[in-house]
Short mmCIF file of C-alpha atoms and ligand atoms in Angstrom, two decimals:
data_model
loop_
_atom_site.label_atom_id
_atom_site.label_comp_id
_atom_site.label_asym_id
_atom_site.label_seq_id
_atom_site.Cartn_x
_atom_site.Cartn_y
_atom_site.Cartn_z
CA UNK C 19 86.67 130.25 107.92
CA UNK C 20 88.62 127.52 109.62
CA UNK C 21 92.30 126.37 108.21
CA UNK C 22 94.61 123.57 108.41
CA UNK C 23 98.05 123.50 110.04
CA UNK C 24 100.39 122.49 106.67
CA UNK C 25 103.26 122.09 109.07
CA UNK C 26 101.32 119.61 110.99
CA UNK C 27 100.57 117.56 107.81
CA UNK C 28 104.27 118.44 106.27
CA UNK C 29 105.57 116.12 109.80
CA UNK C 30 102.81 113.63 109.65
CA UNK C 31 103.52 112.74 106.06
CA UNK C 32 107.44 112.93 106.44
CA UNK C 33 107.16 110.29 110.21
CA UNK C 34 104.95 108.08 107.89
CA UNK C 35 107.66 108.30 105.10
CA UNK C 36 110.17 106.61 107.13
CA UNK C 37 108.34 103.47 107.23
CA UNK C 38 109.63 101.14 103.92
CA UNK C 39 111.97 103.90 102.63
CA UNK C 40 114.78 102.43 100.83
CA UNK C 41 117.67 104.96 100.95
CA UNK C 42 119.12 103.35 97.66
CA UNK C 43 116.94 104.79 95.44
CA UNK C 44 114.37 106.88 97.94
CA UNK C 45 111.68 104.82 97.39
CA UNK C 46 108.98 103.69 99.65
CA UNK C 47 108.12 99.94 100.25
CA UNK C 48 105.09 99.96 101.85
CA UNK C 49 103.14 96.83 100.12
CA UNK C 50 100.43 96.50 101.77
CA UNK C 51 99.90 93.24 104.47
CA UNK C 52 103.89 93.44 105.06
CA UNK C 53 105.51 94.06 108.00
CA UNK C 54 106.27 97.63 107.40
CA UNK C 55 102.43 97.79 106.50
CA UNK C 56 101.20 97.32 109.50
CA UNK C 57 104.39 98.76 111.70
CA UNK C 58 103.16 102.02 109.41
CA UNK C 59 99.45 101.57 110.48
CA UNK C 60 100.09 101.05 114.40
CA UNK C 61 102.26 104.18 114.36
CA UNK C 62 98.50 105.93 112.49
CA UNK C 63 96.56 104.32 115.04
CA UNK C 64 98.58 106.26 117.98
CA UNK C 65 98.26 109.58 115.71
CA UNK C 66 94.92 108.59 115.85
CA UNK C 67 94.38 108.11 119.73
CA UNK C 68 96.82 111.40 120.47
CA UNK C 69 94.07 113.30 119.03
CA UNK C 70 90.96 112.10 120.83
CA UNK C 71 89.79 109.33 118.35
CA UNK C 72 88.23 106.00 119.25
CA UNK C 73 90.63 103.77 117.27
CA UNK C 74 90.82 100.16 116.39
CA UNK C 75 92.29 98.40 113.16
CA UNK C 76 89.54 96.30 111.41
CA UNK C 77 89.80 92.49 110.35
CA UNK C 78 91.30 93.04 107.51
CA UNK C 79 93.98 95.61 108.40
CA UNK C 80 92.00 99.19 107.75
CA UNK C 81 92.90 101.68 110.83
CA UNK C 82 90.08 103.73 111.75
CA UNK C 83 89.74 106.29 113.88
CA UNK C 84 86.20 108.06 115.17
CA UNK C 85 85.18 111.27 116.76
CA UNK C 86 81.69 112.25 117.93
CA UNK C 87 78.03 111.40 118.30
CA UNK C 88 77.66 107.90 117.31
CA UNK C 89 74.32 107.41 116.67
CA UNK C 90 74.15 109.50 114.11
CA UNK C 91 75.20 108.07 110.09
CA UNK C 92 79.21 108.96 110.04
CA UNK C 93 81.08 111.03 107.37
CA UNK C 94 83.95 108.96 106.49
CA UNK C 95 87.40 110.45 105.25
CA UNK C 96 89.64 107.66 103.69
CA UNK C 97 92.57 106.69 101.47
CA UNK C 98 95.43 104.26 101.91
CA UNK C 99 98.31 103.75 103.61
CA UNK C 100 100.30 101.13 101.78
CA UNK C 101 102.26 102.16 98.92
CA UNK C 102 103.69 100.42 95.50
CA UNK C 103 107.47 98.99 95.56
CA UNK C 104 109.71 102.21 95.16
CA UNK C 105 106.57 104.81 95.98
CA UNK C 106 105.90 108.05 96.91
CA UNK C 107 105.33 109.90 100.14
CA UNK C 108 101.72 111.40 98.57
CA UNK C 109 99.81 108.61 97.42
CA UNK C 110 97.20 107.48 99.90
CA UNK C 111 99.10 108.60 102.95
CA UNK C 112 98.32 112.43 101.75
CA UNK C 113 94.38 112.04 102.50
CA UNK C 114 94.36 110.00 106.07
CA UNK C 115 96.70 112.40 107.52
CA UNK C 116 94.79 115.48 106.10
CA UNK C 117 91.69 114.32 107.03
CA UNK C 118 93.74 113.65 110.40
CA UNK C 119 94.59 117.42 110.63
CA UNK C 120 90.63 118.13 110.07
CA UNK C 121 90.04 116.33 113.36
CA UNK C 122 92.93 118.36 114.89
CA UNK C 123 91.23 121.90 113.67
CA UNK C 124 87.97 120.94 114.71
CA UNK C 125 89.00 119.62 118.59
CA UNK C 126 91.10 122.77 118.86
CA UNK C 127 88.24 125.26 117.82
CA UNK C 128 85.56 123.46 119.90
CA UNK C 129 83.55 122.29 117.22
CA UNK C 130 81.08 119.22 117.83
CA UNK C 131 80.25 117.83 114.36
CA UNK C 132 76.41 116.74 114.10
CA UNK C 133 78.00 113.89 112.30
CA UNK C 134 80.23 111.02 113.85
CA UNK C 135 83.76 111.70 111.43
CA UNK C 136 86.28 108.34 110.97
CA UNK C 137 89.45 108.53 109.61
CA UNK C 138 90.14 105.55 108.23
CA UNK C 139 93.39 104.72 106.77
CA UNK C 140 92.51 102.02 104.41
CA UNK C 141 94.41 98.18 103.54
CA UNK C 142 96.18 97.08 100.90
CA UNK C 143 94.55 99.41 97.87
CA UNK C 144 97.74 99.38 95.08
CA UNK C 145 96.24 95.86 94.53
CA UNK C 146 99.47 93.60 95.46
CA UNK C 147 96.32 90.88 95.20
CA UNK C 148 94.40 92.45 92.38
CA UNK C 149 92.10 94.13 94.39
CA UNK C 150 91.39 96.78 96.83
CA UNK C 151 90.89 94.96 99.98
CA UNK C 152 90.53 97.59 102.60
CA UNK C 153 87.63 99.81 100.38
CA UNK C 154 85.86 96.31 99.59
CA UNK C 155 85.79 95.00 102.75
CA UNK C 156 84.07 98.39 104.50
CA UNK C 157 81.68 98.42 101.08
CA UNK C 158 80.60 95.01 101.35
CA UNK C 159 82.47 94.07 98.17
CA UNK C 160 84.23 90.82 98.89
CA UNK C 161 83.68 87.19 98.27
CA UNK C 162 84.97 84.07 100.45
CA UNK C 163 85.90 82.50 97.49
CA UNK C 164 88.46 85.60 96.02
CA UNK C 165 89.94 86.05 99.78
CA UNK C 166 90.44 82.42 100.02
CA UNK C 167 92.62 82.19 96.03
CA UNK C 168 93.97 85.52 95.88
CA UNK C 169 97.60 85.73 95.60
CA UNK C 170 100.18 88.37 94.61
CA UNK C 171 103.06 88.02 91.50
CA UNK C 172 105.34 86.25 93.65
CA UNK C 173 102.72 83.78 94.50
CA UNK C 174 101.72 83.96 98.03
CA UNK C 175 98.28 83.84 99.31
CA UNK C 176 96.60 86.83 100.86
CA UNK C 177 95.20 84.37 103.25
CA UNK C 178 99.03 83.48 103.97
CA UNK C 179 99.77 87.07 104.17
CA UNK C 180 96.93 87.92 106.41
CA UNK C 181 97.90 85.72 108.97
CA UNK C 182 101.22 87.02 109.03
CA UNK C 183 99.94 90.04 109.97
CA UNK C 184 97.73 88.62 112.51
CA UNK C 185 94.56 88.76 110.57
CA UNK C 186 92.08 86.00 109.13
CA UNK C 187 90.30 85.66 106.26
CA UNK C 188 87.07 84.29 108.29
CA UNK C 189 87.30 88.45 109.70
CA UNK C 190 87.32 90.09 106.23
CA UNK C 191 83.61 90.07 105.80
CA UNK C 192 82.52 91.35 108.83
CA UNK C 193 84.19 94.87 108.23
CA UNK C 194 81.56 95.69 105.78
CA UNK C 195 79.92 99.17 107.22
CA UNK C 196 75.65 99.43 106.75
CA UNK C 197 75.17 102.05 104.23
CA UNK C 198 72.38 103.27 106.69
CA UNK C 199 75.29 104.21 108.60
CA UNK C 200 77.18 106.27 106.20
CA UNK C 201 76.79 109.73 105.44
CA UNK C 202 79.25 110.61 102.95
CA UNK C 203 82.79 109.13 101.93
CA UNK C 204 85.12 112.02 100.97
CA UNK C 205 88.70 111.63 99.58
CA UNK C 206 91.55 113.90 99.15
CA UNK C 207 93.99 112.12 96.44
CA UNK C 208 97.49 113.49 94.59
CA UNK C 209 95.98 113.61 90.69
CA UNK C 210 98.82 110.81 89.89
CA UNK C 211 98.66 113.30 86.00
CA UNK C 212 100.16 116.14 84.54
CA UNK C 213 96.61 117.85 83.68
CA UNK C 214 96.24 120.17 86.81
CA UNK C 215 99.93 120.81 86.28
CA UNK C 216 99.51 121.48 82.73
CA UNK C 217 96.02 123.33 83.36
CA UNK C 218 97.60 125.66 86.14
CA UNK C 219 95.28 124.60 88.37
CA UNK C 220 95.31 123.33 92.36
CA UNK C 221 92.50 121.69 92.53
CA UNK C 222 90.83 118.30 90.32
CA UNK C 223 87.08 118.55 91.85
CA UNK C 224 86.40 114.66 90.19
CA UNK C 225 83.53 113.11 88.75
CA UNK C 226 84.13 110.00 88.41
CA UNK C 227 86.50 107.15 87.56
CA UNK C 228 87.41 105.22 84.92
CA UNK C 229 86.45 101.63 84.57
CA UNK C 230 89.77 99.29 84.43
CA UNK C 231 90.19 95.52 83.19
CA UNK C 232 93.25 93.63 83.93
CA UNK C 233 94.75 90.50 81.93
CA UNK C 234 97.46 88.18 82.57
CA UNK C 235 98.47 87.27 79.38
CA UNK C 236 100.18 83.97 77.99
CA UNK C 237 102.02 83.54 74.56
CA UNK C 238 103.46 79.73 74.52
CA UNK C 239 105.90 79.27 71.71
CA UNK C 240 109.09 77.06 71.86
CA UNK C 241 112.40 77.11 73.71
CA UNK C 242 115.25 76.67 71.74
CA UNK C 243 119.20 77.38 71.31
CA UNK C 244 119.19 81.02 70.04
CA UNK C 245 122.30 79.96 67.97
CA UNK C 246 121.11 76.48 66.12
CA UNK C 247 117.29 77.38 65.87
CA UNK C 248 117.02 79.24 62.51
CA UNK C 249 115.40 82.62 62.58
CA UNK C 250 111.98 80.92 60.02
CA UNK C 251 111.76 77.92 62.12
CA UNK C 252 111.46 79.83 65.83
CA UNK C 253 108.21 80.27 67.82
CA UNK C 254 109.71 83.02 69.64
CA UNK C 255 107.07 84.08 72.27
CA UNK C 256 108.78 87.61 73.04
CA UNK C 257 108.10 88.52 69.21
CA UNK C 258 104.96 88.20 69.77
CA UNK C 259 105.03 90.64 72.56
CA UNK C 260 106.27 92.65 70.69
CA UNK C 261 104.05 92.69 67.74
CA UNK C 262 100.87 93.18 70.02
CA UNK C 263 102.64 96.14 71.26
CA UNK C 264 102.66 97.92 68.26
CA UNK C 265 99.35 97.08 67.69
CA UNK C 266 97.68 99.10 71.12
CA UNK C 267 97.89 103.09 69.27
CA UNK C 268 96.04 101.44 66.50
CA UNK C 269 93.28 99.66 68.80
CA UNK C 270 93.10 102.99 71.12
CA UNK C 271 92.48 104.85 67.89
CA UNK C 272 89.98 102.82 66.47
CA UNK C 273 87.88 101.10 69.39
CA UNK C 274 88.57 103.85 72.18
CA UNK C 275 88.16 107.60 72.98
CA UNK C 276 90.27 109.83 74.65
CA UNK C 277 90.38 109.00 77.58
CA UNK C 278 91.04 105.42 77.49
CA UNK C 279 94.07 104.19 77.88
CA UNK C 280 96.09 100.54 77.46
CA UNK C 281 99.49 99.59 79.31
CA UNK C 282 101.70 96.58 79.27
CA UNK C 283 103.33 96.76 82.54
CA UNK C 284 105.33 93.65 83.12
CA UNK C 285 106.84 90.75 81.05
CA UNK C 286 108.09 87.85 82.09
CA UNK C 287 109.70 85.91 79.21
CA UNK C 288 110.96 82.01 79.98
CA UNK C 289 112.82 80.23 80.61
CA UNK C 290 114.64 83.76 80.47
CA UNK C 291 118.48 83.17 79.24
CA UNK C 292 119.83 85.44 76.99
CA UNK C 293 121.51 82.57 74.54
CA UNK C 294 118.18 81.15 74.70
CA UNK C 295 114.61 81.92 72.44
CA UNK C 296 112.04 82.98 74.81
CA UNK C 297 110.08 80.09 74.71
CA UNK C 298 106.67 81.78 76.78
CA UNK C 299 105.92 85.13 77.30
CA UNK C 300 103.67 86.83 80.07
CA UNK C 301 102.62 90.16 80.72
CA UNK C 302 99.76 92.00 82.13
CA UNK C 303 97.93 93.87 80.18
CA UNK C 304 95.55 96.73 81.66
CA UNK C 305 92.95 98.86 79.98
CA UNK C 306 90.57 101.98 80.87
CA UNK C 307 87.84 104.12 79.77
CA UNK C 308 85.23 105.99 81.46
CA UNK C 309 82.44 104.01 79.40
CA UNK C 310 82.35 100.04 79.87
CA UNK C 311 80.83 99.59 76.56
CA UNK C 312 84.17 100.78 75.83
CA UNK C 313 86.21 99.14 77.60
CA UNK C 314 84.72 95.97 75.83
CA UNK C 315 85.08 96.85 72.96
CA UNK C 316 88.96 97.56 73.35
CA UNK C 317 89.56 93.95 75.35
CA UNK C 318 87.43 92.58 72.66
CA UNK C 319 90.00 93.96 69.67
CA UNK C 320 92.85 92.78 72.48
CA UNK C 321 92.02 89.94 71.94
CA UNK C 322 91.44 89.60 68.26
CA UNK C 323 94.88 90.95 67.61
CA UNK C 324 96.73 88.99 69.59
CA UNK C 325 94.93 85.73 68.31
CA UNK C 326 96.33 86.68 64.70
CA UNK C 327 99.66 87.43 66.07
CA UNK C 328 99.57 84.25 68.07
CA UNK C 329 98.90 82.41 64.82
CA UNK C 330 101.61 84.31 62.84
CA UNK C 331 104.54 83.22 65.21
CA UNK C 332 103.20 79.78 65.92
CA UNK C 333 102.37 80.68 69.38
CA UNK C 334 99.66 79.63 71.52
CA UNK C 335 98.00 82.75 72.86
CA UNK C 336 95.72 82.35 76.34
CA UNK C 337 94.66 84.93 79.10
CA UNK C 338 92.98 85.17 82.09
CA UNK C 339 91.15 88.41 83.25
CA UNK C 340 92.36 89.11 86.81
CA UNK C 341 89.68 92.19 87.57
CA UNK C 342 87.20 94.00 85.80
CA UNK C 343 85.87 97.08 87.46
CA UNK C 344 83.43 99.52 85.85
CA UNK C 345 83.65 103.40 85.54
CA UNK C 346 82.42 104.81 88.47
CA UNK C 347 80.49 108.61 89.07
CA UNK C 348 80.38 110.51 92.04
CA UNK C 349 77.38 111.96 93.69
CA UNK C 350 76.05 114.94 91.26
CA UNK C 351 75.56 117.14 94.80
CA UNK C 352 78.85 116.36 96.53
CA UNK C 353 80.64 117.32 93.60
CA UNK C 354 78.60 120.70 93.12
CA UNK C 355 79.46 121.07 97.25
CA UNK C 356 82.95 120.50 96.94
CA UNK C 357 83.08 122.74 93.38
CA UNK C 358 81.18 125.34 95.48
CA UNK C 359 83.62 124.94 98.61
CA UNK C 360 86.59 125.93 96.06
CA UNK C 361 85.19 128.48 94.66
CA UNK C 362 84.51 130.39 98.29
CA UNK C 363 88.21 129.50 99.06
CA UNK C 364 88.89 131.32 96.02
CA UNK C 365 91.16 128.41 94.74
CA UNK C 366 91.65 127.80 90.90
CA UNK C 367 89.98 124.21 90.29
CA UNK C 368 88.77 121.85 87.11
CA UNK C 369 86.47 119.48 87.04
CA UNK C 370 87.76 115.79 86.10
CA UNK C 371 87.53 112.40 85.72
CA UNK C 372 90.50 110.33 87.47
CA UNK C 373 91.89 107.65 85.41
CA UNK C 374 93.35 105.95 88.02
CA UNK C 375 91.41 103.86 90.65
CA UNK C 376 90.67 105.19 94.22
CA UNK C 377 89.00 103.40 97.40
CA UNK C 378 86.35 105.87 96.73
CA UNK C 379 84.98 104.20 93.76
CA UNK C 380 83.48 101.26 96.10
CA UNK C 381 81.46 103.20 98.22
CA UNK C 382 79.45 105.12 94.99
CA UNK C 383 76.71 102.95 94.95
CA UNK C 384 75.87 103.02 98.73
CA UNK C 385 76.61 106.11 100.28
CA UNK C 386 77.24 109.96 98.30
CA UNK C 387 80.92 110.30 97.43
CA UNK C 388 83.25 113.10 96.72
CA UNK C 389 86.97 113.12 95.70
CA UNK C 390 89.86 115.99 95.52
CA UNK C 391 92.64 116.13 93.64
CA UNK C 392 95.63 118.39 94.20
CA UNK C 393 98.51 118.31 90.72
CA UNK C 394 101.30 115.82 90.93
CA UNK C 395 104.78 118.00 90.21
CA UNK C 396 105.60 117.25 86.38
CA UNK C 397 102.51 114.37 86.50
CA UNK C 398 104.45 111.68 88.44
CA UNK C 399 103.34 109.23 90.83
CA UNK C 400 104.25 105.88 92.01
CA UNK C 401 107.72 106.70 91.96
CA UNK C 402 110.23 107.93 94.61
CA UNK C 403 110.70 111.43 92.84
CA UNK C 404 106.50 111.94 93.15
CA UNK C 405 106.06 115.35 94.64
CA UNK C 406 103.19 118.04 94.83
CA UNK C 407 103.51 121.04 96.65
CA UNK C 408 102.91 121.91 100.28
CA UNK C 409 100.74 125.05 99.44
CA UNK C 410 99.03 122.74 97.05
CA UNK C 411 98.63 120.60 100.05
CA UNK C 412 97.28 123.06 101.87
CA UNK C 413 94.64 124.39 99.78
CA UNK C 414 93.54 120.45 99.05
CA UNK C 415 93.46 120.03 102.91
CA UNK C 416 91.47 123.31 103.19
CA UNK C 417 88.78 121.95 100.73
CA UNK C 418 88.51 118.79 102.45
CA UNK C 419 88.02 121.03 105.93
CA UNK C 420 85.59 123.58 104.54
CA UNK C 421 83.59 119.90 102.51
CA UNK C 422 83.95 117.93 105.73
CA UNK C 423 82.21 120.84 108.19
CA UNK C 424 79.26 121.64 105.50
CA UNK C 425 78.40 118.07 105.64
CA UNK C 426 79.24 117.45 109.24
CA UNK C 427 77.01 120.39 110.32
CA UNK C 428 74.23 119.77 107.84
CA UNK C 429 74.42 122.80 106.03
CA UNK C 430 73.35 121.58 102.96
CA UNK C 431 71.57 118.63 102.24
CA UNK C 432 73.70 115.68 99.96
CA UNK C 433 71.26 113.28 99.80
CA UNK C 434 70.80 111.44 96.89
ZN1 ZN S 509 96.62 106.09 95.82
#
């Protein structure tokens, strides 16, 4: 049985730390199409080429990296490598550079993979533009249109971005990869949760992911002196914020199950003075379930309630809905594989679903897919204090080694 080299991951993980951290509050700034971004993905391009890969960075920013016969349809290993503002050192960056290592074991023991394997460290998934841009592009799941009006909170175009970076919109749709050439997608992922943690487990064998909607949402009242307007005669948008909050256990309990989930993550309230009554109110509003007819029914309550609120402060309530992605199920045999794998490694697993989204869930439809989760210390993620442990590292990493080489020599067939 062939292992990883944790030490060589622990110094991979820490180099690719240092690019965005913010020694304020430990943070990493990665966002993806930045500067940093792409200093972060040139430095993963050399890792790549030190270790025997044919390497090039795509059109619209993905680094990929290939070893072996290339005639044959490729196993792919990919996550991300740009990070939230004030991230981790785990998320994303955790499964290029273990699926790096794999490459490492396998040149070092002489092992010549039936399969062509590509790392490929992917662009700009924590959705600075609503989307995941580096997973779409390679699945074929991007429109002209979207590339050409997308735009992050601060309002700058990802066109505008692009460019900056030295790539072009015109590029982004010839990085989709044939599904005839694709023989598996596998990802290892931190679980972002406290379940493993809580289930004393190391490993989240997943099967599937949740669908997610996201709204911008608009409550227009009236700006006014908050010392002359009287508190019955206000249209006070941030009350109405308010309200609707208060109102999400009670539309979870009734429309959802348990696994879905509804988060108000940012409010903007204007003009934004505090001797003056918020006059408009907007905040995004994001919701999940593994079942769409679900999910509809919560963003269908959503927006009941917050139509009656609207009315009761004299507010004008409108939204837009920035995404809508369904649930998404990995292959039925990749997941027995990879259950299979853990269970001859003799590691303690679960199977899951993964609430959160993954560049995975783009390639289900065209190619079979598999996805690994190791526990998040204490459940947190997308902060500078997420953690998970290197011998939980190790025994993901493992996983993804013993997964990749079953598949790469066609030990088992994973055809759908
Ligand atoms: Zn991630």
């Amino acid at each position: 049985m062939y292992s990883v080299n944790i030490e060589r991951i622990e110094k991979d993980l820490y180099e690719l730390a240092n690019f965005g951290f913010n020694p304020k509050d430990k943070g990493i700034y990665r966002q993806g199409l930045t500067d940093i971004d792409m200093q972060a993905r040139r430095w993963v391009m050399q890792q790549f080429e030190a270790n025997g890969l044919k390497t090039h960075m795509d059109g619209v920013g993905n680094v990929c990296g290939r070893l072996g016969n290339p005639d044959k349809p490729a196993i792919i290993i990919a996550s991300h490598l740009d990070s939230v503002p004030a991230g981790g050192m785990f998320d994303g960056t955790l499964g290029v550079m273990a699926g790096l290592e794999c490459i490492r074991v396998l040149r070092e023991n002489n092992i010549e993979p039936k399969h062509p394997i590509e790392i490929i460290g992917t662009s700009e998934e924590e959705g600075r533009f609503g989307g995941m841009l580096g997973a779409q592009a390679l699945s074929g799941n991007l429109n002209f249109q979207w590339l050409e009006s997308a735009r992050d909170p601060k309002g700058e175009y990802l066109k505008d971005a692009m460019q900056k970076c030295g790539l072009d919109i015109h590029d982004a749709l010839h990085c989709r990869r044939d599904p005839a050439s694709l023989k598996a997608v596998l990802e290892l992922h931190i679980e972002q949760g406290p379940v493993l943690e809580k289930q004393q487990k190391t490993i989240g064998v997943v099967d599937g992911i949740s669908g997610v909607f996201k709204w911008l949402v608009k409550l227009k009242g009236k700006a006014d002196h908050a010392g002359t307007a009287p508190m019955d005669m206000r249209s006070d948008a941030f009350m109405g914020v308010a309200d609707f909050a208060h109102e999400i256990s009670r539309i979870i309990d009734e429309e959802g199950t348990d696994k879905s989930r509804l988060t108000i993550g940012r409010v903007d309230l204007k003009p934004g003075y505090a001797h003056t009554i918020p006059g408009e109110a907007h905040f995004t509003l994001v919701g999940r379930d593994m079942n769409e007819e679900v999910m509809q029914q919560i963003a269908n309550s959503c927006g009941k309630v917050l139509s009656s609120i609207a009315r009761k402060h004299k507010l004008r309530f409108e939204y837009e809905q920035m995404s809508w992605l369904e649930p998404k199920f990995f292959s039925p045999k990749l997941v027995d594989l990879i259950e299979q794998q853990a269970k001859e490694l003799g590691y303690s697993y679960m199977r899951m679903p993964s609430g959160a989204g993954h560049d995975i869930q783009f390639f289900t439809d065209i190619t079979p897919t598999g996805l690994i989760f190791i526990p998040s210390v204490g459940g947190v993620s997308h902060a500078p204090d997420e953690w998970s442990h290197w011998q939980d590292v190790e025994q993901g990493s493992n996983l993804l080694l013993a997964t990749l080489l079953e598949i790469a020599q066609d030990k088992v067939s994973i055809d759908q």
